[in-house]
Every structure is written in structure tokens, then in C-alpha cells.
CSV table of C-alpha atoms in Angstrom, one decimal:
chain,number,residue,atom,x,y,z
S,1,MET,CA,0.0,0.0,0.0
S,2,THR,CA,1.5,3.3,-1.0
S,3,GLU,CA,1.5,6.3,1.4
S,4,ARG,CA,-0.7,9.2,0.5
S,5,PRO,CA,1.2,12.4,-0.3
S,6,LEU,CA,0.2,14.2,2.9
S,7,ASP,CA,0.4,11.3,5.3
S,8,GLU,CA,3.7,12.5,6.9
S,9,PHE,CA,2.4,16.1,7.2
S,10,ILE,CA,-0.7,14.8,9.0
S,11,ARG,CA,1.3,12.3,11.1
S,12,GLN,CA,3.5,15.1,12.4
S,13,GLN,CA,0.6,17.4,13.2
S,14,THR,CA,-1.2,14.5,14.9
S,15,ARG,CA,1.9,13.8,17.0
S,16,ILE,CA,2.0,17.4,18.3
S,17,LEU,CA,-1.7,17.3,19.2
S,18,ALA,CA,-1.2,14.0,21.0
S,19,LEU,CA,1.6,15.5,23.0
S,20,PHE,CA,-0.6,18.4,23.9
S,21,ASN,CA,-3.3,15.9,25.1
S,22,GLY,CA,-0.6,14.1,27.1
S,23,VAL,CA,0.6,17.2,28.9
S,24,ARG,CA,-2.8,18.7,29.6
S,25,PRO,CA,-3.6,16.4,32.6
S,26,LEU,CA,-0.3,17.6,34.2
S,27,LEU,CA,-1.6,21.1,34.0
S,28,SER,CA,-4.7,20.2,35.9
S,29,GLY,CA,-2.8,19.2,39.0
S,30,SER,CA,-0.2,20.7,41.3
S,31,LEU,CA,3.3,21.6,40.5
S,32,ASP,CA,4.5,18.6,42.7
S,33,HIS,CA,2.4,16.3,40.5
S,34,ALA,CA,3.9,17.7,37.3
S,35,ARG,CA,7.5,18.5,38.3
S,36,ASP,CA,9.1,15.2,37.3
S,37,ARG,CA,7.4,14.7,33.9
S,38,LEU,CA,6.8,18.2,32.7
S,39,PRO,CA,10.3,19.2,31.5
S,40,ALA,CA,10.7,16.2,29.3
S,41,MET,CA,7.3,16.5,27.9
S,42,ARG,CA,7.8,20.2,27.1
S,43,GLN,CA,11.1,19.3,25.3
S,44,GLU,CA,9.4,16.6,23.3
S,45,ILE,CA,6.7,19.1,22.2
S,46,VAL,CA,9.3,21.6,21.0
S,47,GLY,CA,11.2,18.8,19.2
S,48,ALA,CA,8.0,17.6,17.5
S,49,MET,CA,7.2,21.2,16.4
S,50,GLN,CA,10.6,21.8,15.0
S,51,GLU,CA,10.6,18.5,13.2
S,52,CYS,CA,7.2,19.3,11.7
S,53,GLN,CA,8.4,22.8,10.7
S,54,ILE,CA,11.5,21.4,9.0
S,55,TYR,CA,9.5,18.9,7.1
S,56,LYS,CA,6.9,21.5,5.9
S,57,HIS,CA,9.5,23.9,4.8
S,58,ALA,CA,11.7,21.4,3.0
S,59,ARG,CA,9.0,19.2,1.4
S,60,LEU,CA,6.0,21.5,1.0
S,61,TYR,CA,6.7,25.2,1.2
S,62,ASP,CA,10.2,25.9,-0.2
S,63,PRO,CA,9.9,23.7,-3.3
S,64,HIS,CA,6.5,25.1,-4.2
S,65,ILE,CA,7.8,28.7,-3.7
S,66,ALA,CA,10.9,28.0,-5.8
S,67,SER,CA,8.9,26.3,-8.6
S,68,GLY,CA,6.8,29.4,-9.3
S,69,SER,CA,3.6,27.6,-8.3
S,70,PRO,CA,0.5,29.6,-9.0
S,71,HIS,CA,-0.1,29.3,-5.3
S,72,ARG,CA,3.3,30.8,-4.5
S,73,ARG,CA,2.0,33.8,-2.5
S,74,ALA,CA,-0.4,31.7,-0.5
S,75,VAL,CA,2.4,29.2,0.2
S,76,GLN,CA,4.7,32.0,1.3
S,77,GLU,CA,2.1,33.2,3.7
S,78,LEU,CA,1.8,29.7,5.1
S,79,LYS,CA,5.5,29.5,5.6
S,80,ILE,CA,5.6,32.9,7.3
S,81,GLY,CA,2.7,31.8,9.6
S,82,CYS,CA,4.6,28.6,10.4
S,83,ILE,CA,7.7,30.5,11.3
S,84,MET,CA,5.8,33.0,13.4
S,85,LEU,CA,4.0,30.2,15.3
S,86,GLY,CA,7.3,28.4,15.9
S,87,GLU,CA,8.9,31.5,17.2
S,88,LYS,CA,6.0,32.2,19.5
S,89,TYR,CA,6.1,28.7,20.9
S,90,ILE,CA,9.8,28.8,21.5
S,91,ALA,CA,9.5,32.2,23.2
S,92,HIS,CA,6.9,30.7,25.5
S,93,TYR,CA,9.1,27.7,26.2
S,94,ARG,CA,12.1,29.9,27.0
S,95,ALA,CA,10.1,32.4,29.1
S,96,TRP,CA,8.8,29.5,31.3
S,97,ASP,CA,12.0,27.8,32.3
S,98,THR,CA,12.0,25.5,35.3
S,99,ALA,CA,12.5,28.4,37.8
S,100,ALA,CA,9.7,30.5,36.2
S,101,VAL,CA,7.3,27.6,36.3
S,102,ALA,CA,8.1,26.9,40.0
S,103,ALA,CA,7.7,30.6,40.9
S,104,ASN,CA,4.3,31.0,39.1
S,105,TRP,CA,2.6,27.7,38.5
S,106,HIS,CA,-0.8,29.3,38.1
S,107,GLY,CA,0.6,31.7,35.5
S,108,PHE,CA,2.4,29.0,33.6
S,109,ARG,CA,-0.7,26.8,33.5
S,110,LEU,CA,-2.7,29.6,31.9
S,111,SER,CA,0.1,30.5,29.5
S,112,ALA,CA,0.6,26.9,28.5
S,113,LEU,CA,-3.1,26.3,27.9
S,114,ALA,CA,-3.3,29.5,25.8
S,115,ILE,CA,-0.3,28.7,23.6
S,116,MET,CA,-1.6,25.1,23.1
S,117,THR,CA,-5.0,26.4,22.1
S,118,GLU,CA,-3.5,28.9,19.7
S,119,THR,CA,-1.2,26.2,18.2
S,120,ARG,CA,-4.1,23.7,17.8
S,121,LYS,CA,-6.1,26.4,15.9
S,122,SER,CA,-3.1,27.3,13.7
S,123,LEU,CA,-2.3,23.7,12.9
S,124,GLY,CA,-5.9,23.1,11.9
S,125,GLU,CA,-6.0,26.2,9.7
S,126,GLU,CA,-2.7,25.2,8.1
S,127,ALA,CA,-3.9,21.7,7.4
S,128,ASP,CA,-7.0,23.1,5.8
S,129,ALA,CA,-5.0,25.5,3.6
S,130,VAL,CA,-2.5,22.8,2.5
S,131,ARG,CA,-5.5,20.6,1.5
S,132,ALA,CA,-7.3,23.4,-0.2
S,133,LEU,CA,-4.2,24.4,-2.2
S,134,ASP,CA,-3.7,20.7,-3.0
S,135,LEU,CA,0.0,20.9,-2.0
S,136,HIS,CA,1.9,17.7,-2.1
S,137,PRO,CA,5.3,17.0,-0.7
S,138,VAL,CA,8.1,17.0,-3.2
S,139,GLU,CA,11.8,16.4,-2.9
S,140,PRO,CA,13.7,19.5,-1.8
S,141,ILE,CA,15.1,21.5,-4.6
S,142,GLY,CA,18.7,20.9,-3.6
S,143,ARG,CA,18.3,17.2,-3.6
S,144,LYS,CA,16.8,17.2,-7.1
S,145,ARG,CA,19.8,19.1,-8.4
S,146,LEU,CA,22.3,16.8,-6.8
S,147,ALA,CA,20.6,13.8,-8.2
S,148,ALA,CA,20.5,15.1,-11.7
């Protein structure tokens, strides 16, 4: 059975959402309840988001932008939105280091829930746009040139 063109894109987004679902119960309890597992889970989320961003840019956005696709402007906007969301999430991650979380557990919980809600919404909108534009992953431009 062959993989559909967007399976990897969907798999990566689904992984991020599953990680959000996994961390959410920790945010419902006390800091003592979350202290041991929260740092590793937060790192895993950041890693999954970065992996997804790298994939989208290399396999979806950059090749379609470089190819002169009729959807070039829309794809550029998707890429910019992806970068902005990634930067915003990284800023949240850095602002809430272990000391900041311990000092203001309530504030961290609210901030974490807000950024996860925003990220969920953005990922859904991005997936809808990718499907609407009928973007399909392609080999990165550099790889094609090297293989030729």
C-alpha cells in the first residue's frame, strides 16, 4: 500500500496534538504532580514542532515557492505563519523555564493552555489550507539538483 502524499504532514501534526493531550492532565494538578514529567514533555513538544516545521518547509513550502507555483503567494504566507507560530512557541518555552514555572505555577498553566489552544487552531487552519491548495510533498530543490 502506498502512502498518500500528505500522510507525513498529517502524522507530524497529529503527534503534536497528541503531545498536547498528554501534557494537559499535568496542568490540571499541582506543580508537585507535574514536576518530574513536565520538563521532558515540554522538550518533546518543542522537538516535534521543530521536526514538523523542517518537514513542511523542505517538502511543502520551499519547493512550491521555488517552482513558481500559481499558489506561490499563499504558500509564502503559510511559511511565514509557520515560522511565526514556531517563534512564538519557542518564546513561550524559554520564558517559562523551570524556575519561572516553579515561581508561578498558576501563570504558567494559563500561558501553556493559551499557547496550546493557539497552536491547535493554527495547525488546523494550516492543514485546511494545505489541502485546499492541494499541496503535495516534493523532494527539496537541492536534492533534485544533486541527483541530476
